[in-house]
């Protein structure tokens, strides 16, 4: 059984101010919780069905409480409509100071506010081996439960850095180029790109803000042939990242 106090705590973590207050967040679903159990995140509690526990006993470690629950209880506790496996409460990781020498290629997001889009981009970044993402202060919360769910476990391998993006860009080393997705940019398919510098992706509706675009040294354009007005920011991020990494 899930106590009333624990249930209240879990539900409070669906709200950003309480996540920040407790420095904790929830993870739901078999794959995401299994990835979490294999990561260096500190865990508080894992609620899991007998079936999940039997499949993942080897991942359980000391230091946190494990509570066996039924599927109905999981559904009432979490935010997912269907969760027949597990829910975990984890502590947010401390974020180390950003080091340019450690990150020759940086993905920066300017006001990407949709949690699903951010989660998708985190998963894409993980696919291409990035370990850190720079986010403007007005971007979606990395620990939002919808973001976590959309990453399918990739959140465990990516460190979020929330910054004043304009100041961050201005303070970069002088030899670091800045690429940005823009309709008026160069055709990305005609360029031979290397994963060096900063790639900026903009807001779902408005693109990169003018004050950030002024700092872009090489605008990039993804040419289209059909009648769609634009690409989803997650899709555009995947296309551009592939062009940076395809030659290595």
PDB file of C-alpha atoms in Angstrom:
ATOM      1  CA  UNK A   1       0.000   0.000   0.000  1.00  0.00           C
ATOM      2  CA  UNK A   2       1.090   3.571  -0.718  1.00  0.00           C
ATOM      3  CA  UNK A   3       0.675   5.776   2.332  1.00  0.00           C
ATOM      4  CA  UNK A   4      -1.307   8.993   2.054  1.00  0.00           C
ATOM      5  CA  UNK A   5       1.813  10.987   2.866  1.00  0.00           C
ATOM      6  CA  UNK A   6       3.855   9.337   0.123  1.00  0.00           C
ATOM      7  CA  UNK A   7       1.020   9.703  -2.376  1.00  0.00           C
ATOM      8  CA  UNK A   8       0.771  13.423  -1.581  1.00  0.00           C
ATOM      9  CA  UNK A   9       4.541  13.797  -1.976  1.00  0.00           C
ATOM     10  CA  UNK A  10       4.560  12.020  -5.349  1.00  0.00           C
ATOM     11  CA  UNK A  11       1.754  14.202  -6.663  1.00  0.00           C
ATOM     12  CA  UNK A  12       3.462  17.364  -5.416  1.00  0.00           C
ATOM     13  CA  UNK A  13       6.492  16.510  -7.554  1.00  0.00           C
ATOM     14  CA  UNK A  14       4.352  16.974 -10.658  1.00  0.00           C
ATOM     15  CA  UNK A  15       4.598  20.721  -9.916  1.00  0.00           C
ATOM     16  CA  UNK A  16       7.866  22.517 -10.667  1.00  0.00           C
ATOM     17  CA  UNK A  17       8.051  24.583  -7.471  1.00  0.00           C
ATOM     18  CA  UNK A  18       7.848  21.449  -5.341  1.00  0.00           C
ATOM     19  CA  UNK A  19      10.414  19.658  -7.477  1.00  0.00           C
ATOM     20  CA  UNK A  20      12.759  22.563  -6.833  1.00  0.00           C
ATOM     21  CA  UNK A  21      11.849  22.675  -3.141  1.00  0.00           C
ATOM     22  CA  UNK A  22      12.587  18.995  -2.609  1.00  0.00           C
ATOM     23  CA  UNK A  23      15.237  18.728  -5.360  1.00  0.00           C
ATOM     24  CA  UNK A  24      13.447  15.554  -6.437  1.00  0.00           C
ATOM     25  CA  UNK A  25      11.412  14.268  -9.382  1.00  0.00           C
ATOM     26  CA  UNK A  26       9.465  11.210 -10.503  1.00  0.00           C
ATOM     27  CA  UNK A  27      10.200   8.672 -13.219  1.00  0.00           C
ATOM     28  CA  UNK A  28       7.512   6.348 -14.572  1.00  0.00           C
ATOM     29  CA  UNK A  29       7.419   3.297 -16.817  1.00  0.00           C
ATOM     30  CA  UNK A  30       9.498   0.137 -17.076  1.00  0.00           C
ATOM     31  CA  UNK A  31      12.207   1.329 -19.463  1.00  0.00           C
ATOM     32  CA  UNK A  32      12.737   4.715 -17.822  1.00  0.00           C
ATOM     33  CA  UNK A  33      12.880   3.309 -14.282  1.00  0.00           C
ATOM     34  CA  UNK A  34      15.210   0.505 -15.402  1.00  0.00           C
ATOM     35  CA  UNK A  35      17.545   3.100 -16.963  1.00  0.00           C
ATOM     36  CA  UNK A  36      17.348   5.145 -13.766  1.00  0.00           C
ATOM     37  CA  UNK A  37      18.329   2.128 -11.658  1.00  0.00           C
ATOM     38  CA  UNK A  38      21.472   1.735 -13.777  1.00  0.00           C
ATOM     39  CA  UNK A  39      22.449   5.406 -13.505  1.00  0.00           C
ATOM     40  CA  UNK A  40      24.269   7.452 -10.873  1.00  0.00           C
ATOM     41  CA  UNK A  41      21.097   9.224  -9.722  1.00  0.00           C
ATOM     42  CA  UNK A  42      20.359   8.978  -6.010  1.00  0.00           C
ATOM     43  CA  UNK A  43      16.981   7.320  -5.437  1.00  0.00           C
ATOM     44  CA  UNK A  44      14.527   7.802  -2.589  1.00  0.00           C
ATOM     45  CA  UNK A  45      11.763   5.299  -3.322  1.00  0.00           C
ATOM     46  CA  UNK A  46      10.764   2.794  -5.989  1.00  0.00           C
ATOM     47  CA  UNK A  47       7.156   1.629  -6.331  1.00  0.00           C
ATOM     48  CA  UNK A  48       7.001  -1.453  -8.503  1.00  0.00           C
ATOM     49  CA  UNK A  49       4.841  -4.403  -9.449  1.00  0.00           C
ATOM     50  CA  UNK A  50       5.913  -7.967  -8.738  1.00  0.00           C
ATOM     51  CA  UNK A  51       6.478  -8.473 -12.454  1.00  0.00           C
ATOM     52  CA  UNK A  52       8.865  -5.496 -12.691  1.00  0.00           C
ATOM     53  CA  UNK A  53      10.763  -6.585  -9.585  1.00  0.00           C
ATOM     54  CA  UNK A  54      11.161 -10.145 -10.854  1.00  0.00           C
ATOM     55  CA  UNK A  55      12.591  -8.891 -14.156  1.00  0.00           C
ATOM     56  CA  UNK A  56      14.918  -6.295 -12.652  1.00  0.00           C
ATOM     57  CA  UNK A  57      15.992  -7.705  -9.281  1.00  0.00           C
ATOM     58  CA  UNK A  58      19.638  -7.444 -10.404  1.00  0.00           C
ATOM     59  CA  UNK A  59      19.288  -3.667 -10.718  1.00  0.00           C
ATOM     60  CA  UNK A  60      18.026  -3.065  -7.188  1.00  0.00           C
ATOM     61  CA  UNK A  61      20.624  -1.671  -4.827  1.00  0.00           C
ATOM     62  CA  UNK A  62      20.784  -0.496  -1.242  1.00  0.00           C
ATOM     63  CA  UNK A  63      19.990   3.041  -0.197  1.00  0.00           C
ATOM     64  CA  UNK A  64      16.336   3.437  -1.133  1.00  0.00           C
ATOM     65  CA  UNK A  65      12.959   2.003  -0.232  1.00  0.00           C
ATOM     66  CA  UNK A  66      11.260  -0.522  -2.525  1.00  0.00           C
ATOM     67  CA  UNK A  67       7.475  -0.861  -2.197  1.00  0.00           C
ATOM     68  CA  UNK A  68       5.555  -3.570  -4.024  1.00  0.00           C
ATOM     69  CA  UNK A  69       2.303  -2.213  -5.462  1.00  0.00           C
ATOM     70  CA  UNK A  70      -0.434  -3.181  -7.880  1.00  0.00           C
ATOM     71  CA  UNK A  71      -1.040  -1.604 -11.277  1.00  0.00           C
ATOM     72  CA  UNK A  72      -4.092   0.273  -9.999  1.00  0.00           C
ATOM     73  CA  UNK A  73      -2.033   1.926  -7.278  1.00  0.00           C
ATOM     74  CA  UNK A  74       0.613   2.963  -9.786  1.00  0.00           C
ATOM     75  CA  UNK A  75      -2.031   4.527 -11.980  1.00  0.00           C
ATOM     76  CA  UNK A  76      -3.403   6.562  -9.097  1.00  0.00           C
ATOM     77  CA  UNK A  77       0.009   7.719  -7.950  1.00  0.00           C
ATOM     78  CA  UNK A  78       1.592   8.772 -11.221  1.00  0.00           C
ATOM     79  CA  UNK A  79       0.820  10.977 -14.205  1.00  0.00           C
ATOM     80  CA  UNK A  80       0.929   8.327 -16.929  1.00  0.00           C
ATOM     81  CA  UNK A  81      -2.383   6.961 -18.151  1.00  0.00           C
ATOM     82  CA  UNK A  82      -0.864   3.497 -18.496  1.00  0.00           C
ATOM     83  CA  UNK A  83       1.931   2.360 -16.206  1.00  0.00           C
ATOM     84  CA  UNK A  84       1.986  -1.320 -15.330  1.00  0.00           C
ATOM     85  CA  UNK A  85       5.571  -1.482 -14.112  1.00  0.00           C
ATOM     86  CA  UNK A  86       7.159   1.069 -11.793  1.00  0.00           C
ATOM     87  CA  UNK A  87       7.442   4.613 -10.477  1.00  0.00           C
ATOM     88  CA  UNK A  88      10.585   5.984  -8.860  1.00  0.00           C
ATOM     89  CA  UNK A  89      11.426   9.106  -6.893  1.00  0.00           C
ATOM     90  CA  UNK A  90      14.951  10.363  -7.551  1.00  0.00           C
ATOM     91  CA  UNK A  91      17.045  13.310  -6.407  1.00  0.00           C
ATOM     92  CA  UNK A  92      18.157  15.908  -8.937  1.00  0.00           C
ATOM     93  CA  UNK A  93      21.852  15.717  -9.724  1.00  0.00           C
ATOM     94  CA  UNK A  94      24.082  18.702  -8.934  1.00  0.00           C
ATOM     95  CA  UNK A  95      25.109  20.462 -12.133  1.00  0.00           C
ATOM     96  CA  UNK A  96      28.859  20.983 -12.551  1.00  0.00           C
ATOM     97  CA  UNK A  97      30.153  24.280 -13.899  1.00  0.00           C
ATOM     98  CA  UNK A  98      30.196  24.258 -17.692  1.00  0.00           C
ATOM     99  CA  UNK A  99      33.623  23.833 -19.249  1.00  0.00           C
ATOM    100  CA  UNK A 100      34.137  24.755 -22.910  1.00  0.00           C
ATOM    101  CA  UNK A 101      37.226  22.519 -23.321  1.00  0.00           C
ATOM    102  CA  UNK A 102      35.136  19.529 -22.206  1.00  0.00           C
ATOM    103  CA  UNK A 103      32.382  20.279 -24.735  1.00  0.00           C
ATOM    104  CA  UNK A 104      33.761  20.968 -28.225  1.00  0.00           C
ATOM    105  CA  UNK A 105      30.234  20.696 -29.647  1.00  0.00           C
ATOM    106  CA  UNK A 106      27.274  22.177 -27.795  1.00  0.00           C
ATOM    107  CA  UNK A 107      23.526  21.974 -28.421  1.00  0.00           C
ATOM    108  CA  UNK A 108      21.723  25.085 -27.129  1.00  0.00           C
ATOM    109  CA  UNK A 109      17.941  25.467 -26.937  1.00  0.00           C
ATOM    110  CA  UNK A 110      16.353  28.911 -27.032  1.00  0.00           C
ATOM    111  CA  UNK A 111      12.902  28.899 -25.411  1.00  0.00           C
ATOM    112  CA  UNK A 112      11.966  25.339 -26.361  1.00  0.00           C
ATOM    113  CA  UNK A 113       8.918  25.207 -24.130  1.00  0.00           C
ATOM    114  CA  UNK A 114       7.028  22.059 -25.062  1.00  0.00           C
ATOM    115  CA  UNK A 115       7.961  19.197 -22.685  1.00  0.00           C
ATOM    116  CA  UNK A 116       7.474  16.566 -25.387  1.00  0.00           C
ATOM    117  CA  UNK A 117       9.787  18.419 -27.749  1.00  0.00           C
ATOM    118  CA  UNK A 118      12.445  18.837 -25.069  1.00  0.00           C
ATOM    119  CA  UNK A 119      12.254  15.159 -24.161  1.00  0.00           C
ATOM    120  CA  UNK A 120      12.610  14.170 -27.809  1.00  0.00           C
ATOM    121  CA  UNK A 121      15.615  16.461 -28.242  1.00  0.00           C
ATOM    122  CA  UNK A 122      17.285  15.000 -25.136  1.00  0.00           C
ATOM    123  CA  UNK A 123      16.862  11.533 -26.633  1.00  0.00           C
ATOM    124  CA  UNK A 124      18.297  12.709 -29.962  1.00  0.00           C
ATOM    125  CA  UNK A 125      21.260  14.365 -28.221  1.00  0.00           C
ATOM    126  CA  UNK A 126      21.945  11.128 -26.356  1.00  0.00           C
ATOM    127  CA  UNK A 127      21.828   9.192 -29.644  1.00  0.00           C
ATOM    128  CA  UNK A 128      24.613  11.361 -31.040  1.00  0.00           C
ATOM    129  CA  UNK A 129      26.704  11.087 -27.893  1.00  0.00           C
ATOM    130  CA  UNK A 130      26.182  14.538 -26.389  1.00  0.00           C
ATOM    131  CA  UNK A 131      26.305  14.614 -22.598  1.00  0.00           C
ATOM    132  CA  UNK A 132      25.142  18.165 -21.892  1.00  0.00           C
ATOM    133  CA  UNK A 133      22.478  20.523 -23.242  1.00  0.00           C
ATOM    134  CA  UNK A 134      22.404  24.297 -22.778  1.00  0.00           C
ATOM    135  CA  UNK A 135      18.910  25.701 -22.199  1.00  0.00           C
ATOM    136  CA  UNK A 136      17.626  29.249 -21.959  1.00  0.00           C
ATOM    137  CA  UNK A 137      16.038  29.997 -18.611  1.00  0.00           C
ATOM    138  CA  UNK A 138      12.568  30.054 -20.212  1.00  0.00           C
ATOM    139  CA  UNK A 139      12.839  26.586 -21.753  1.00  0.00           C
ATOM    140  CA  UNK A 140      10.786  23.674 -20.407  1.00  0.00           C
ATOM    141  CA  UNK A 141      11.884  22.090 -17.131  1.00  0.00           C
ATOM    142  CA  UNK A 142      14.233  19.150 -17.684  1.00  0.00           C
ATOM    143  CA  UNK A 143      12.626  17.285 -14.756  1.00  0.00           C
ATOM    144  CA  UNK A 144       9.028  17.748 -15.894  1.00  0.00           C
ATOM    145  CA  UNK A 145       7.434  14.282 -15.913  1.00  0.00           C
ATOM    146  CA  UNK A 146       6.445  14.656 -19.589  1.00  0.00           C
ATOM    147  CA  UNK A 147      10.033  15.528 -20.499  1.00  0.00           C
ATOM    148  CA  UNK A 148      11.378  12.550 -18.561  1.00  0.00           C
ATOM    149  CA  UNK A 149       8.869  10.191 -20.195  1.00  0.00           C
ATOM    150  CA  UNK A 150       9.694  11.418 -23.720  1.00  0.00           C
ATOM    151  CA  UNK A 151      13.430  10.817 -23.224  1.00  0.00           C
ATOM    152  CA  UNK A 152      12.867   7.050 -22.789  1.00  0.00           C
ATOM    153  CA  UNK A 153      15.717   6.928 -20.277  1.00  0.00           C
ATOM    154  CA  UNK A 154      18.117   9.269 -22.062  1.00  0.00           C
ATOM    155  CA  UNK A 155      17.736  11.847 -19.273  1.00  0.00           C
ATOM    156  CA  UNK A 156      20.152   9.714 -17.239  1.00  0.00           C
ATOM    157  CA  UNK A 157      23.008  10.518 -19.638  1.00  0.00           C
ATOM    158  CA  UNK A 158      22.373  14.228 -20.281  1.00  0.00           C
ATOM    159  CA  UNK A 159      23.183  17.137 -17.961  1.00  0.00           C
ATOM    160  CA  UNK A 160      20.963  20.238 -18.318  1.00  0.00           C
ATOM    161  CA  UNK A 161      22.583  23.666 -18.022  1.00  0.00           C
ATOM    162  CA  UNK A 162      20.045  26.512 -17.638  1.00  0.00           C
ATOM    163  CA  UNK A 163      21.695  29.828 -18.479  1.00  0.00           C
ATOM    164  CA  UNK A 164      21.188  33.376 -19.644  1.00  0.00           C
ATOM    165  CA  UNK A 165      21.689  32.248 -23.232  1.00  0.00           C
ATOM    166  CA  UNK A 166      22.778  35.629 -24.610  1.00  0.00           C
ATOM    167  CA  UNK A 167      25.431  36.013 -21.901  1.00  0.00           C
ATOM    168  CA  UNK A 168      26.544  32.403 -22.359  1.00  0.00           C
ATOM    169  CA  UNK A 169      27.035  32.943 -26.098  1.00  0.00           C
ATOM    170  CA  UNK A 170      28.836  36.250 -25.666  1.00  0.00           C
ATOM    171  CA  UNK A 171      31.253  34.727 -23.167  1.00  0.00           C
ATOM    172  CA  UNK A 172      32.228  31.781 -25.356  1.00  0.00           C
ATOM    173  CA  UNK A 173      35.830  31.500 -26.598  1.00  0.00           C
ATOM    174  CA  UNK A 174      36.395  33.654 -29.699  1.00  0.00           C
ATOM    175  CA  UNK A 175      37.193  30.723 -31.954  1.00  0.00           C
ATOM    176  CA  UNK A 176      33.888  28.912 -31.265  1.00  0.00           C
ATOM    177  CA  UNK A 177      31.458  29.211 -34.206  1.00  0.00           C
ATOM    178  CA  UNK A 178      27.720  29.478 -33.599  1.00  0.00           C
ATOM    179  CA  UNK A 179      25.316  27.692 -35.931  1.00  0.00           C
ATOM    180  CA  UNK A 180      21.606  28.376 -35.853  1.00  0.00           C
ATOM    181  CA  UNK A 181      18.514  26.996 -37.562  1.00  0.00           C
ATOM    182  CA  UNK A 182      17.105  29.740 -39.812  1.00  0.00           C
ATOM    183  CA  UNK A 183      15.019  29.970 -42.972  1.00  0.00           C
ATOM    184  CA  UNK A 184      17.543  32.353 -44.504  1.00  0.00           C
ATOM    185  CA  UNK A 185      20.540  30.165 -43.695  1.00  0.00           C
ATOM    186  CA  UNK A 186      22.811  28.115 -45.949  1.00  0.00           C
ATOM    187  CA  UNK A 187      21.570  24.822 -47.344  1.00  0.00           C
ATOM    188  CA  UNK A 188      22.835  22.343 -44.742  1.00  0.00           C
ATOM    189  CA  UNK A 189      23.061  19.540 -47.330  1.00  0.00           C
ATOM    190  CA  UNK A 190      25.699  21.465 -49.289  1.00  0.00           C
ATOM    191  CA  UNK A 191      28.022  21.883 -46.321  1.00  0.00           C
ATOM    192  CA  UNK A 192      30.618  19.567 -44.813  1.00  0.00           C
ATOM    193  CA  UNK A 193      30.133  20.107 -41.095  1.00  0.00           C
ATOM    194  CA  UNK A 194      32.147  18.864 -38.128  1.00  0.00           C
ATOM    195  CA  UNK A 195      30.801  18.601 -34.552  1.00  0.00           C
ATOM    196  CA  UNK A 196      32.545  21.724 -33.310  1.00  0.00           C
ATOM    197  CA  UNK A 197      30.961  24.897 -31.996  1.00  0.00           C
ATOM    198  CA  UNK A 198      27.418  25.640 -30.850  1.00  0.00           C
ATOM    199  CA  UNK A 199      24.175  24.655 -32.579  1.00  0.00           C
ATOM    200  CA  UNK A 200      21.202  26.789 -31.511  1.00  0.00           C
ATOM    201  CA  UNK A 201      17.629  25.592 -31.971  1.00  0.00           C
ATOM    202  CA  UNK A 202      14.766  28.006 -31.414  1.00  0.00           C
ATOM    203  CA  UNK A 203      11.252  28.206 -30.068  1.00  0.00           C
ATOM    204  CA  UNK A 204       8.529  26.032 -31.615  1.00  0.00           C
ATOM    205  CA  UNK A 205       6.554  29.025 -32.947  1.00  0.00           C
ATOM    206  CA  UNK A 206       8.989  31.912 -33.221  1.00  0.00           C
ATOM    207  CA  UNK A 207      12.377  30.329 -33.836  1.00  0.00           C
ATOM    208  CA  UNK A 208      15.537  31.842 -32.402  1.00  0.00           C
ATOM    209  CA  UNK A 209      15.066  35.194 -30.679  1.00  0.00           C
ATOM    210  CA  UNK A 210      16.571  38.201 -32.554  1.00  0.00           C
ATOM    211  CA  UNK A 211      19.055  38.930 -29.757  1.00  0.00           C
ATOM    212  CA  UNK A 212      20.354  35.367 -29.978  1.00  0.00           C
ATOM    213  CA  UNK A 213      20.284  35.270 -33.777  1.00  0.00           C
ATOM    214  CA  UNK A 214      22.616  38.275 -33.793  1.00  0.00           C
ATOM    215  CA  UNK A 215      25.223  36.022 -32.191  1.00  0.00           C
ATOM    216  CA  UNK A 216      24.828  33.246 -34.779  1.00  0.00           C
ATOM    217  CA  UNK A 217      27.840  33.245 -37.106  1.00  0.00           C
ATOM    218  CA  UNK A 218      26.566  30.579 -39.528  1.00  0.00           C
ATOM    219  CA  UNK A 219      22.792  30.229 -40.089  1.00  0.00           C
ATOM    220  CA  UNK A 220      21.702  26.808 -41.397  1.00  0.00           C
ATOM    221  CA  UNK A 221      18.633  25.959 -43.461  1.00  0.00           C
ATOM    222  CA  UNK A 222      17.013  22.575 -44.044  1.00  0.00           C
ATOM    223  CA  UNK A 223      15.584  22.684 -47.583  1.00  0.00           C
ATOM    224  CA  UNK A 224      12.120  21.245 -48.120  1.00  0.00           C
ATOM    225  CA  UNK A 225      10.273  20.146 -51.244  1.00  0.00           C
ATOM    226  CA  UNK A 226       6.683  19.897 -50.079  1.00  0.00           C
ATOM    227  CA  UNK A 227       4.084  22.273 -48.772  1.00  0.00           C
ATOM    228  CA  UNK A 228       4.648  22.005 -45.012  1.00  0.00           C
ATOM    229  CA  UNK A 229       5.177  25.387 -43.401  1.00  0.00           C
ATOM    230  CA  UNK A 230       7.892  24.208 -41.031  1.00  0.00           C
ATOM    231  CA  UNK A 231       9.465  21.258 -39.224  1.00  0.00           C
ATOM    232  CA  UNK A 232       8.934  20.247 -35.632  1.00  0.00           C
ATOM    233  CA  UNK A 233      11.924  21.447 -33.590  1.00  0.00           C
ATOM    234  CA  UNK A 234      12.783  17.894 -32.552  1.00  0.00           C
ATOM    235  CA  UNK A 235      12.791  16.703 -36.160  1.00  0.00           C
ATOM    236  CA  UNK A 236      14.870  19.699 -37.249  1.00  0.00           C
ATOM    237  CA  UNK A 237      17.362  19.051 -34.437  1.00  0.00           C
ATOM    238  CA  UNK A 238      17.787  15.441 -35.568  1.00  0.00           C
ATOM    239  CA  UNK A 239      18.390  16.451 -39.192  1.00  0.00           C
ATOM    240  CA  UNK A 240      20.949  19.102 -38.311  1.00  0.00           C
ATOM    241  CA  UNK A 241      22.800  16.936 -35.790  1.00  0.00           C
ATOM    242  CA  UNK A 242      23.019  14.157 -38.362  1.00  0.00           C
ATOM    243  CA  UNK A 243      24.713  16.558 -40.767  1.00  0.00           C
ATOM    244  CA  UNK A 244      27.290  17.429 -38.119  1.00  0.00           C
ATOM    245  CA  UNK A 245      28.091  13.815 -37.277  1.00  0.00           C
ATOM    246  CA  UNK A 246      27.734  11.988 -40.593  1.00  0.00           C
ATOM    247  CA  UNK A 247      31.324  12.646 -41.693  1.00  0.00           C
ATOM    248  CA  UNK A 248      33.069  11.236 -38.624  1.00  0.00           C
TER     249      UNK A 248
END
